[in-house]
mmCIF file of C-alpha atoms in Angstrom:
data_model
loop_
_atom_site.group_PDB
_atom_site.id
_atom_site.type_symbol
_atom_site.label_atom_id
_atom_site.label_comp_id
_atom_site.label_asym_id
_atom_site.label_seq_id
_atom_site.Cartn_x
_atom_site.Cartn_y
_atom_site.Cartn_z
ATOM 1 C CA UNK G 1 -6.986 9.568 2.589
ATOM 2 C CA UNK G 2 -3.970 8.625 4.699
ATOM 3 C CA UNK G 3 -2.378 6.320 2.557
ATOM 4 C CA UNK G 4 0.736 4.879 3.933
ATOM 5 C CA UNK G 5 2.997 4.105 0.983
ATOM 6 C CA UNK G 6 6.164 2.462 2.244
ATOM 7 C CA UNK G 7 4.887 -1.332 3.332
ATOM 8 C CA UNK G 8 4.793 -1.206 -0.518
ATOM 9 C CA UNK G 9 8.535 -1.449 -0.931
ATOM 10 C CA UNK G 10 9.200 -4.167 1.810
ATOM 11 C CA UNK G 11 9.045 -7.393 -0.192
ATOM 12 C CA UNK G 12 10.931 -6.049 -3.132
ATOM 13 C CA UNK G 13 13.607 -4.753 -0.791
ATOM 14 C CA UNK G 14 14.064 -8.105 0.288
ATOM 15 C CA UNK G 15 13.172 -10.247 -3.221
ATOM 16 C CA UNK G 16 17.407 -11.314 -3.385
ATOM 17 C CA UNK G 17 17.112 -12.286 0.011
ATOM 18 C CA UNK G 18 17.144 -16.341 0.199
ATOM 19 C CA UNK G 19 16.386 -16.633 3.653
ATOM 20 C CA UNK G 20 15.559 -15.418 6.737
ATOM 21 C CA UNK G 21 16.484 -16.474 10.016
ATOM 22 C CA UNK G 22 14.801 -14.530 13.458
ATOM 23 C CA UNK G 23 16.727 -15.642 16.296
ATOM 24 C CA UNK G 24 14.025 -15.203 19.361
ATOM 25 C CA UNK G 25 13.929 -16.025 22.566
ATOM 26 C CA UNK G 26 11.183 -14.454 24.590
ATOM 27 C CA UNK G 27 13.423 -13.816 27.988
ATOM 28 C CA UNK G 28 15.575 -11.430 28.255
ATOM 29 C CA UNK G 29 19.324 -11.990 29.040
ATOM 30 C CA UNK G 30 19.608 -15.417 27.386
ATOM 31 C CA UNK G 31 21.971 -14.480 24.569
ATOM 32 C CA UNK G 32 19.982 -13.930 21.657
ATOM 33 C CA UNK G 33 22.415 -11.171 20.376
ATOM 34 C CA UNK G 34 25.328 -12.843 20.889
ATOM 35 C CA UNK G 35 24.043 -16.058 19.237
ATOM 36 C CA UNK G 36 22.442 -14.151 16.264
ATOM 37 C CA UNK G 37 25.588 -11.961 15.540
ATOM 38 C CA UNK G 38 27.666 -15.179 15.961
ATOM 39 C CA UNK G 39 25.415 -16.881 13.237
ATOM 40 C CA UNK G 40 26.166 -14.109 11.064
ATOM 41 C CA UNK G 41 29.940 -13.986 10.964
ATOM 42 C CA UNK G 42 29.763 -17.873 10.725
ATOM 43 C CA UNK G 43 27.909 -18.103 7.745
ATOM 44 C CA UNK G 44 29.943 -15.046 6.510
ATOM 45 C CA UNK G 45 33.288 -16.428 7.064
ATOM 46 C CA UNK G 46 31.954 -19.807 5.297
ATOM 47 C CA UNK G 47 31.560 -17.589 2.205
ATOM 48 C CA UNK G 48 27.636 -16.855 2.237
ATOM 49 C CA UNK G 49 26.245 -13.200 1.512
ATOM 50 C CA UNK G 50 25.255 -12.251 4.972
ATOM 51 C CA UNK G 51 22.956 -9.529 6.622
ATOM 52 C CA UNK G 52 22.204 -8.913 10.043
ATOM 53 C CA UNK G 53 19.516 -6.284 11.072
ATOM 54 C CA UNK G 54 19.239 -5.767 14.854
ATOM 55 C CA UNK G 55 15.342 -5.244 15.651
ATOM 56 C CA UNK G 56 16.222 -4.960 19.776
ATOM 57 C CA UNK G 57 15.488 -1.373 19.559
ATOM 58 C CA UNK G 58 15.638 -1.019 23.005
ATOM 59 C CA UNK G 59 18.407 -3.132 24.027
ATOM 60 C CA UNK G 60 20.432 -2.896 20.872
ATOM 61 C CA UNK G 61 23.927 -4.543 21.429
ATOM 62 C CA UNK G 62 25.196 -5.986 18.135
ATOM 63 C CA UNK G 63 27.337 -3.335 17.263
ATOM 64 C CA UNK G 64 29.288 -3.940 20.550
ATOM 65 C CA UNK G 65 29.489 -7.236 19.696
ATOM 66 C CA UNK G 66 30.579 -7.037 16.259
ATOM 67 C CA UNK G 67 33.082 -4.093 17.599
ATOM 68 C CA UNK G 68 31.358 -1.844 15.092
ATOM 69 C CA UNK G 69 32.867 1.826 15.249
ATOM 70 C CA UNK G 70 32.447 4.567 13.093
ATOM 71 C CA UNK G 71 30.081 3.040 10.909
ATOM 72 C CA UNK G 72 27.114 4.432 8.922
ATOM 73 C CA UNK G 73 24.846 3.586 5.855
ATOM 74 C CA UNK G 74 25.504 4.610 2.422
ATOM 75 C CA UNK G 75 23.024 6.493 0.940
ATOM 76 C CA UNK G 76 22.314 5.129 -2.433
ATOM 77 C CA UNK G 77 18.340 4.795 -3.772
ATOM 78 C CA UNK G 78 17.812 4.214 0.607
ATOM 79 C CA UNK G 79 20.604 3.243 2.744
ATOM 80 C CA UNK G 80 23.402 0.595 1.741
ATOM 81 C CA UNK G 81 24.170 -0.817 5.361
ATOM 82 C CA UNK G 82 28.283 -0.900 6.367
ATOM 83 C CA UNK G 83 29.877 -4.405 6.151
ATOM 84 C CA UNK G 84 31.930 -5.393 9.386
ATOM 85 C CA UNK G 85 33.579 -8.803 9.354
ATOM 86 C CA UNK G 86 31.780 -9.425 5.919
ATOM 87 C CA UNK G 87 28.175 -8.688 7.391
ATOM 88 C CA UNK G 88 26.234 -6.117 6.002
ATOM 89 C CA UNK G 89 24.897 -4.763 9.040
ATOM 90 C CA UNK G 90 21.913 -2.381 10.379
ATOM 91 C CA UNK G 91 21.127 -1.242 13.693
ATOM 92 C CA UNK G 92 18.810 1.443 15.251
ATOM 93 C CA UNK G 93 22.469 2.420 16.955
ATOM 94 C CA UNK G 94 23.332 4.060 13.745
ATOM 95 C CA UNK G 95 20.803 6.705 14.271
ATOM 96 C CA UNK G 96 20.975 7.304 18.270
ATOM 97 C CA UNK G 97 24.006 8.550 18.870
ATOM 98 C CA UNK G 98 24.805 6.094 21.346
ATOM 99 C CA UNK G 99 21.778 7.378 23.627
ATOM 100 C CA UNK G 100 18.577 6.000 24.852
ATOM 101 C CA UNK G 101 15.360 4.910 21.965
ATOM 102 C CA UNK G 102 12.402 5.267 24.382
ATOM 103 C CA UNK G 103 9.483 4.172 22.113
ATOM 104 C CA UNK G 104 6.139 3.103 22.423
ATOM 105 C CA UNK G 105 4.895 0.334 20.544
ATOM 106 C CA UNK G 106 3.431 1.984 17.651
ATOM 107 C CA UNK G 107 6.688 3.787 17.077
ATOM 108 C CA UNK G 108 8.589 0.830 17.217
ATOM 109 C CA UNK G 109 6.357 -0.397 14.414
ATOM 110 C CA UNK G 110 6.978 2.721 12.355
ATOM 111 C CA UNK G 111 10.925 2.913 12.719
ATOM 112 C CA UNK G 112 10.519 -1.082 11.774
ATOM 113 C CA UNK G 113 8.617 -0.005 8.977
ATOM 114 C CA UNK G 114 11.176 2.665 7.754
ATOM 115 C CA UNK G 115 14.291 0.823 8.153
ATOM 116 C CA UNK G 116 12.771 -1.841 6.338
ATOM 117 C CA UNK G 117 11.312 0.236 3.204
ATOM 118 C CA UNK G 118 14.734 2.254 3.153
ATOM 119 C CA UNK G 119 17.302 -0.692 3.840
ATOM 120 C CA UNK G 120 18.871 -1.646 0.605
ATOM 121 C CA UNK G 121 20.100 -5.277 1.481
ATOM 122 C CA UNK G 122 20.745 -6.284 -2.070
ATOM 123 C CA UNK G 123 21.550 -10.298 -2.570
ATOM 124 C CA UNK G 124 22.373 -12.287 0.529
ATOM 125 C CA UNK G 125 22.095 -16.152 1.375
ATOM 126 C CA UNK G 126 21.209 -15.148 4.914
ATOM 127 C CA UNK G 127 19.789 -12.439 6.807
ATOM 128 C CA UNK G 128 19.911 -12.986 10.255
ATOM 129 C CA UNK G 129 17.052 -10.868 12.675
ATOM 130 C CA UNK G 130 18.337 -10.594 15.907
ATOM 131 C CA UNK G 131 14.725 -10.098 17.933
ATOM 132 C CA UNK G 132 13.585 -8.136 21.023
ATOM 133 C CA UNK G 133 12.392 -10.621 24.255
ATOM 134 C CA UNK G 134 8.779 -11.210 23.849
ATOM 135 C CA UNK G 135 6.160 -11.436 21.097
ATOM 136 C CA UNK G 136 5.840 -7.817 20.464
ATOM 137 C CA UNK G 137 5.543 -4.958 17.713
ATOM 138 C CA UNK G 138 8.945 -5.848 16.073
ATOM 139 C CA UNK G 139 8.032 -9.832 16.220
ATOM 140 C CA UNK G 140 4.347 -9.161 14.798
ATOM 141 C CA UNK G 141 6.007 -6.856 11.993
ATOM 142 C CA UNK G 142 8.556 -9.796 10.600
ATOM 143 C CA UNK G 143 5.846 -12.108 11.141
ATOM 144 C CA UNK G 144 3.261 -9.462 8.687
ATOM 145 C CA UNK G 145 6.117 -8.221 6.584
ATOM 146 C CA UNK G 146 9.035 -10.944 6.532
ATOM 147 C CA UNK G 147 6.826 -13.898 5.496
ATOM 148 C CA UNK G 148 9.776 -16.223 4.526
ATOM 149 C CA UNK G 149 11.469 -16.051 7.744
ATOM 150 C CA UNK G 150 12.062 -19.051 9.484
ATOM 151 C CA UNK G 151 12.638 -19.095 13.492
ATOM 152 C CA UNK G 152 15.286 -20.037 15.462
ATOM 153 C CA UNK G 153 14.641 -20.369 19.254
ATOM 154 C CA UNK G 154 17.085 -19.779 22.184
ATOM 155 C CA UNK G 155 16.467 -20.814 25.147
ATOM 156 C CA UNK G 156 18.699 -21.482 28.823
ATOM 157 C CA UNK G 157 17.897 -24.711 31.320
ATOM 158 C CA UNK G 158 16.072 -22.354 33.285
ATOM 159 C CA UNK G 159 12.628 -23.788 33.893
ATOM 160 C CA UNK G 160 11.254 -20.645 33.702
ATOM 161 C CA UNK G 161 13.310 -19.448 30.000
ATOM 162 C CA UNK G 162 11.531 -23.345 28.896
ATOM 163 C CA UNK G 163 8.280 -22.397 30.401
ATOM 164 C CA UNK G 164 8.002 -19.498 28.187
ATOM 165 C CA UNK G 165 9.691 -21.332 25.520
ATOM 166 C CA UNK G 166 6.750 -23.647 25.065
ATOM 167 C CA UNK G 167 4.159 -20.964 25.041
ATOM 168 C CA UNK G 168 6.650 -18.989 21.701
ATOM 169 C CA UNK G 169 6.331 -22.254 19.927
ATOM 170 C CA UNK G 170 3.128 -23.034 20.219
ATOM 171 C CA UNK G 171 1.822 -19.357 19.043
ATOM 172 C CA UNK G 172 4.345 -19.739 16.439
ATOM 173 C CA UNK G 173 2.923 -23.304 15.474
ATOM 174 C CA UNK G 174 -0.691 -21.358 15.471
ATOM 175 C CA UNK G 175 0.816 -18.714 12.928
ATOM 176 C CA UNK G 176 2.426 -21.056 10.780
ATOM 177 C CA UNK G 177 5.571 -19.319 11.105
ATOM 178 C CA UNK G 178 8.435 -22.265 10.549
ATOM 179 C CA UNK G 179 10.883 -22.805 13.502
ATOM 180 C CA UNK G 180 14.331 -24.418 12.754
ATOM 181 C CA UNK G 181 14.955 -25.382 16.331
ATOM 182 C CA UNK G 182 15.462 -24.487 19.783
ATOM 183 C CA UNK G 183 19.051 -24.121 20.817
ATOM 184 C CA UNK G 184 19.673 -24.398 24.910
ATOM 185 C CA UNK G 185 22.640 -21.256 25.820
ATOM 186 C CA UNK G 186 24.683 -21.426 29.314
ATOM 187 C CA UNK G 187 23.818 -25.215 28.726
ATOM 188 C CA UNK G 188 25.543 -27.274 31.320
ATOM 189 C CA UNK G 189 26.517 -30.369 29.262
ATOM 190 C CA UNK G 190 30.109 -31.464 29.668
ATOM 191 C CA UNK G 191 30.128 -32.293 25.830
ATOM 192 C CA UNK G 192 28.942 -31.197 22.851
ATOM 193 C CA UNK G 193 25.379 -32.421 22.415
ATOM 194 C CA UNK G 194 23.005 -31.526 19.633
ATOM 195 C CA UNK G 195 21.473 -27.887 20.250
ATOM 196 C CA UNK G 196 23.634 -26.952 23.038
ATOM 197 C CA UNK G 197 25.667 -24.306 23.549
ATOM 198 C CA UNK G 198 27.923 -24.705 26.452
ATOM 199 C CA UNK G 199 28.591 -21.887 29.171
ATOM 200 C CA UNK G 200 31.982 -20.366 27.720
ATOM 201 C CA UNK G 201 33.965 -18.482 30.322
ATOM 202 C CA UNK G 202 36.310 -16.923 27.418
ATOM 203 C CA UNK G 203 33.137 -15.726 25.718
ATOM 204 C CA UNK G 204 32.694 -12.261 26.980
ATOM 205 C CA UNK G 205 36.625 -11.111 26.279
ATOM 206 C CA UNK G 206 36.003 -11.857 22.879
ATOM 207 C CA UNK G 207 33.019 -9.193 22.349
ATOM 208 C CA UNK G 208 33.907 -6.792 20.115
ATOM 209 C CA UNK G 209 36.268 -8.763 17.849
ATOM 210 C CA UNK G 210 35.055 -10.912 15.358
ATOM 211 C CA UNK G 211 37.602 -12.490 14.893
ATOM 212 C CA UNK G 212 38.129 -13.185 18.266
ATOM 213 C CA UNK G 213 34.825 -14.203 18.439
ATOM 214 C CA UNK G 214 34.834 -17.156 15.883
ATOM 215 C CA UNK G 215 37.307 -18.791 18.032
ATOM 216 C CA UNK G 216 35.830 -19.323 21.226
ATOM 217 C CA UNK G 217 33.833 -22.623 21.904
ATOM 218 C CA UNK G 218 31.024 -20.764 21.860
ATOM 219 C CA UNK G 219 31.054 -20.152 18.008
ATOM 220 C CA UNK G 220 32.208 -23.751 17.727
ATOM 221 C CA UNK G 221 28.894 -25.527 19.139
ATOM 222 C CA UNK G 222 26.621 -22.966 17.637
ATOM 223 C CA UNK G 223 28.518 -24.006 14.765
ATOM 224 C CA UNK G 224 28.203 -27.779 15.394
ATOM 225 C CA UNK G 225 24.518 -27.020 16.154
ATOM 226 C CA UNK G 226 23.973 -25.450 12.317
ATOM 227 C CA UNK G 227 23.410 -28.683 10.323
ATOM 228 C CA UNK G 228 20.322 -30.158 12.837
ATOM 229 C CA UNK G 229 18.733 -26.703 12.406
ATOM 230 C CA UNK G 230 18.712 -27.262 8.631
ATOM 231 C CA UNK G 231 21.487 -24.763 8.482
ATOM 232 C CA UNK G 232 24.123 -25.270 6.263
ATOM 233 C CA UNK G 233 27.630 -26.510 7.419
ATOM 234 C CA UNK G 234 29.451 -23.480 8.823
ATOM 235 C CA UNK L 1 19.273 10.026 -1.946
ATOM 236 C CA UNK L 2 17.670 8.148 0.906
ATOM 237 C CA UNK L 3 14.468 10.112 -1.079
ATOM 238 C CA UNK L 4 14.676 7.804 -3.950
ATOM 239 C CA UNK L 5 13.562 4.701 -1.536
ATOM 240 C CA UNK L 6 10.404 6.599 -0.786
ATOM 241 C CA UNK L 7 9.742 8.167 -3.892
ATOM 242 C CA UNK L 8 9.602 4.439 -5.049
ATOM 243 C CA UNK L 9 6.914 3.801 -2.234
ATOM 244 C CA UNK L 10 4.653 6.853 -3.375
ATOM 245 C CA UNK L 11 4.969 5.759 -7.040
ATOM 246 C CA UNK L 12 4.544 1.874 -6.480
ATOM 247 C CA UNK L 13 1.224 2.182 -4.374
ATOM 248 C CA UNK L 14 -0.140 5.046 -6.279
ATOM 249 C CA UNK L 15 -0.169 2.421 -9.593
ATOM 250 C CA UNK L 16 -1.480 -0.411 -7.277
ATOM 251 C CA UNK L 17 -3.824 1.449 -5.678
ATOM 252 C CA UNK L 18 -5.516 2.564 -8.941
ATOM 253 C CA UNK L 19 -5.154 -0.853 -10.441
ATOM 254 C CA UNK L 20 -6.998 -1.945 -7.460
ATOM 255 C CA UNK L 21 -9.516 0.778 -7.584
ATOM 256 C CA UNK L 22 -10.169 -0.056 -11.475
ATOM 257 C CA UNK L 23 -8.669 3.046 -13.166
ATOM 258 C CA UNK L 24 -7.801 3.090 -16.028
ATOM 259 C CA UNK L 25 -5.913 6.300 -15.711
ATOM 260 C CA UNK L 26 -3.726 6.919 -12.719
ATOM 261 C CA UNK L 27 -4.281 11.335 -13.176
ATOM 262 C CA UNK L 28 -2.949 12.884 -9.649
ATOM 263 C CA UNK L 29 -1.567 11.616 -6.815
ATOM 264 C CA UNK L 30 -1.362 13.995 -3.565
ATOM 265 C CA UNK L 31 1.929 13.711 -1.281
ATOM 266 C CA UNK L 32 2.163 15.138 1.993
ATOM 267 C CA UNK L 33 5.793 15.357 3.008
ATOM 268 C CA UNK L 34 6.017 16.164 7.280
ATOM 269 C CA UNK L 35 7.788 18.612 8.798
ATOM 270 C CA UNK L 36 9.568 16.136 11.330
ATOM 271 C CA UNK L 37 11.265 13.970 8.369
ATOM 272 C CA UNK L 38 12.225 17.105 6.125
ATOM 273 C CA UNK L 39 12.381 15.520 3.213
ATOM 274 C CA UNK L 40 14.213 17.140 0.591
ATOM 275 C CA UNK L 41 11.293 18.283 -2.542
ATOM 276 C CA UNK L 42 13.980 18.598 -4.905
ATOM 277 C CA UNK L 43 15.847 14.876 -4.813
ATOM 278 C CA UNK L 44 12.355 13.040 -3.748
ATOM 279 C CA UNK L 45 10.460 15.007 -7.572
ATOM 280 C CA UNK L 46 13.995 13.921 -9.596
ATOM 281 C CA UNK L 47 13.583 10.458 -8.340
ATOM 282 C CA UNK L 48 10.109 10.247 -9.353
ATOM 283 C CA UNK L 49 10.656 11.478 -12.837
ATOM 284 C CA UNK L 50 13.473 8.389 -12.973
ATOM 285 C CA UNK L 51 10.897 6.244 -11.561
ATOM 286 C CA UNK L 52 7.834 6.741 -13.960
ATOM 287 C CA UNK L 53 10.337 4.920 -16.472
ATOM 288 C CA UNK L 54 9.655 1.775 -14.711
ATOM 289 C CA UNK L 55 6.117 2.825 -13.794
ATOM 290 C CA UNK L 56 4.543 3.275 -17.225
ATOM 291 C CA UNK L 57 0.739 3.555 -15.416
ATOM 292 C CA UNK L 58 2.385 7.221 -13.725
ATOM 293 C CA UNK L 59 3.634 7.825 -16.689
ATOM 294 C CA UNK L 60 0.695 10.977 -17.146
ATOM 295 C CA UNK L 61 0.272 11.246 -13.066
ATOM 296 C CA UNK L 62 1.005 14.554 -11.864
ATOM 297 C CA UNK L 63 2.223 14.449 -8.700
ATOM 298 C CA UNK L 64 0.683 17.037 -6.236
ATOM 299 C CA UNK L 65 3.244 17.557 -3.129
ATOM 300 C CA UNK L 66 1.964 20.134 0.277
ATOM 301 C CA UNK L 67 3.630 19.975 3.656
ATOM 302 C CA UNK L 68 2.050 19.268 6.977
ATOM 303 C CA UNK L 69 3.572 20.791 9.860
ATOM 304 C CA UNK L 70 4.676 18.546 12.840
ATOM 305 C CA UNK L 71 2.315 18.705 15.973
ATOM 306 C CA UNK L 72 3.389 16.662 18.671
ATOM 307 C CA UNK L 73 0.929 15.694 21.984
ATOM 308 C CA UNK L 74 2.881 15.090 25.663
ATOM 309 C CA UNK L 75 1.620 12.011 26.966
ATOM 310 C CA UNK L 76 3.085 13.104 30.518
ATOM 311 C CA UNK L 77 1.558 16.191 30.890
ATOM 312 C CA UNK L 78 -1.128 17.141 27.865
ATOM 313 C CA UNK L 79 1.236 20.010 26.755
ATOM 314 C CA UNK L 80 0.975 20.646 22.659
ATOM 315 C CA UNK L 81 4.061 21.962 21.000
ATOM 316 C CA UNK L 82 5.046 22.370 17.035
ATOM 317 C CA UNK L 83 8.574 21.467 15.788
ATOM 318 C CA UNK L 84 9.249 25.420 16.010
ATOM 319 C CA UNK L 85 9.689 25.405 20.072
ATOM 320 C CA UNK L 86 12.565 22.477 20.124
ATOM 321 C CA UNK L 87 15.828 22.492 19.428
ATOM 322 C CA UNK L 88 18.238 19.886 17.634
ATOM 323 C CA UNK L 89 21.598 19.541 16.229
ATOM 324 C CA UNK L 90 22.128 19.431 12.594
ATOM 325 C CA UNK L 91 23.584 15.628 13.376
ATOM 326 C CA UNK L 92 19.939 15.042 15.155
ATOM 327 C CA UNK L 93 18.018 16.423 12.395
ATOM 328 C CA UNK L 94 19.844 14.237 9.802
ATOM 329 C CA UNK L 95 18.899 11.042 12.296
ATOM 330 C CA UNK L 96 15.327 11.806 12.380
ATOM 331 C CA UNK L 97 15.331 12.589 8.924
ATOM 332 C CA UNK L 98 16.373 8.756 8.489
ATOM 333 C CA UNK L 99 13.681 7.367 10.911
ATOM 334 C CA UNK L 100 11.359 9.979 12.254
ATOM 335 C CA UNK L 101 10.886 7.998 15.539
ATOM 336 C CA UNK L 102 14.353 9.680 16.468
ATOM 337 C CA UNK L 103 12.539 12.027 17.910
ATOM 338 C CA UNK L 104 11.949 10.593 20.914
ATOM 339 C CA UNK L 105 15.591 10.156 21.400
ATOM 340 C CA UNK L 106 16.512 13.928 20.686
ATOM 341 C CA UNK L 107 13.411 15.598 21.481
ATOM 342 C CA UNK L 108 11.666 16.448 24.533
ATOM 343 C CA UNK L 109 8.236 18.041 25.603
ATOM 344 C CA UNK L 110 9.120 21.764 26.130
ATOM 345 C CA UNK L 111 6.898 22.113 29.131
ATOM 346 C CA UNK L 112 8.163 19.066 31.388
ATOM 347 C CA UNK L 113 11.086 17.390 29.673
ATOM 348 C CA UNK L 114 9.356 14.066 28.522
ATOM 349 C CA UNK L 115 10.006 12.240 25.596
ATOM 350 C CA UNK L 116 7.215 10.414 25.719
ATOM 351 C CA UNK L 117 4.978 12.570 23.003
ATOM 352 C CA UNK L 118 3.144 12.063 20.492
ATOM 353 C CA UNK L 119 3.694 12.512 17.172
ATOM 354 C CA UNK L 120 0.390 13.596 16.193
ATOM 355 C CA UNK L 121 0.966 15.079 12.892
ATOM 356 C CA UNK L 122 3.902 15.631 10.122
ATOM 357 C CA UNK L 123 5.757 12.756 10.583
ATOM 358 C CA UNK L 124 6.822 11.576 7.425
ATOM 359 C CA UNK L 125 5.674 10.651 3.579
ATOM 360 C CA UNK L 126 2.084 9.760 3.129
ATOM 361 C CA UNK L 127 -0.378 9.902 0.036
ATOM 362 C CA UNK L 128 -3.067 12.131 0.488
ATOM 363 C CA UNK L 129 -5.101 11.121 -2.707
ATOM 364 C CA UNK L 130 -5.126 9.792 -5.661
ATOM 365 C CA UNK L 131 -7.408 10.362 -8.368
ATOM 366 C CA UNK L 132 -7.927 9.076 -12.053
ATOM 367 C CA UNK L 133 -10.271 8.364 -14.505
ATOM 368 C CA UNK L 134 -12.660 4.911 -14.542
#
């Protein structure tokens, strides 16, 4: 026997979670991370328990985002992620030392896995997955493991970031997996419109500060956006 | 006592897993800790002594623990190599302790530099069997 015992653990580590949001987007490069970790300190700052758990093993850039230095989990019974900005927050970064994770698939699934059996989130409102591009080992393990999480698509006006947009929601429609909305980034509109989030040229001087960060217009359509994606208002 | 999460694991499938197998008395349960993970013997048997509180079915289980060494298989160039022929920092040990897949961020094949291996055995925490009476 080769019994694997932690998958045992999962839902119970995440029983006094209320909901789960995966922000996906199945291009690369069309802001999922910034739009997921913006999510987060939104609903943080309007007073809801928030976690955010970067599954972009590969391409992990939350912690830059959130400005997240220094940081580690507490151990206690697993690992008690850090809070930044009032988001209890986990990353693969924690454990790489700032250096390449050059993993197969299977691996992936097995850190996933871990992280998930070991992650003490306690209660939150919201825990917000910020996904890898593509349908892949870390999307196929919230999909198995995470069964309450509801999807929230990102998308550009690129024909070809729609293209594959269509093809995400219709698997995702085929797994029964609930999807919020689609949200359009780098959007072109002149004003705000519903599900748009406009190209903001002070966007990328505010990585790294939070605070910062909940100021630019950015944060203020994604924001506007929250209530037609059956979001509360943040 | 990032044990005590996994101890819970062993404990909380060992009592499924006979409840699912129909026994009426859960009697051994064999855990292999790997090499790679190093999980510590002493915090991981504590926490399962604090855990058979809430487990009443392991209540009688003995708990049989061995170790399996780490073997690891270069996909690059077919070389086998043990845990014994790399090196790591105490800072990288404690990081692949957390998530074993660490390894291919700190390790490398010893015989062309890849860290594209295999872990083929010794990874981390899994139940080897589990016996009890019908």
């Amino acid at each position: 026997m080769n019994l694997d015992p932690r998958p045992s653990v999962i839902e119970e580590r995440l029983k006094n979670v209320k909901r789960i949001i995966a922000v996906t987007g199945w291009k690369g490069g069309i802001g999922k991370s910034v739009t997921a970790s913006t999510l987060a300190l939104l609903l943080a700052r309007k007073g809801y328990k928030t976690g955010l758990f970067d599954l972009d093993f590969a391409g992990a850039s939350d912690h830059l985002i959130l400005g997240a230095k220094g940081l580690f989990p507490k151990e206690e019974k697993g690992l008690e992620p850090p809070v930044i900005a009032g988001v209890k927050f986990m990353s693969v970064v924690f454990f790489s030392a700032d250096k390449a994770v050059p993993l197969r698939g299977a691996n992936v699934s097995d850190a996933i896995i871990e992280l998930l059996a070991i992650t003490q989130w306690g209660e939150l409102d919201f825990l917000v997955l910020d996904m890898p591009p593509g349908i892949n080992d870390a999307a196929l393990d919230v999909i198995r493991f995470m069964r309450k999480t509801q999807v929230l698509a990102v998308t550009t006006p690129s024909m070809i970031a729609r293209s594959v947009l269509q093809r995400s929601l219709a698997l995702y429609k085929k797994l029964k997996v609930p999807v919020l909305g689609v949200l359009e980034n780098m959007s072109a509109v002149k004003r705000p419109a519903a599900g748009a989030l406009r190209l903001d040229a002070g966007l990328e001087k505010a990585l790294g500060r939070p605070a910062a960060l909940l100021k630019t217009a950015f944060a203020r359509d994604l924001a506007l956006a929250a209530p037609r994606l059956n979001l509360p208002v943040i | 006592m990032h044990e005590w999460a996994l101890a819970q694991s062993v404990i909380k499938t060992a009592v499924e897993h006979a409840a699912a197998g129909r026994l009426k008395k859960l009697k051994e349960t064999g855990v292999a800790f790997g090499e790679l993970q190093g999980i510590d013997k002493e915090i991981f048997v504590f926490a399962l002594e604090e855990l058979r509180k809430q487990f009443p079915a392991a209540a009688a289980c003995r708990f049989r623990i061995s170790k399996e060494p780490a073997a690891f298989l270069c996909k690059v160039c077919a070389h086998k190599f043990s845990l014994k022929a790399l090196r790591k920092t105490a800072d990288e040990a404690e990081f692949i302790h957390f998530i074993p897949e660490m390894a291919h961020t700190f390790l490398k094949c010893p015989a062309c530099e890849s860290p594209d291996f295999e872990i083929t055995a010794g990874r981390g925490v899994h139940i080897t069997h589990i016996k009890g009476d019908r």
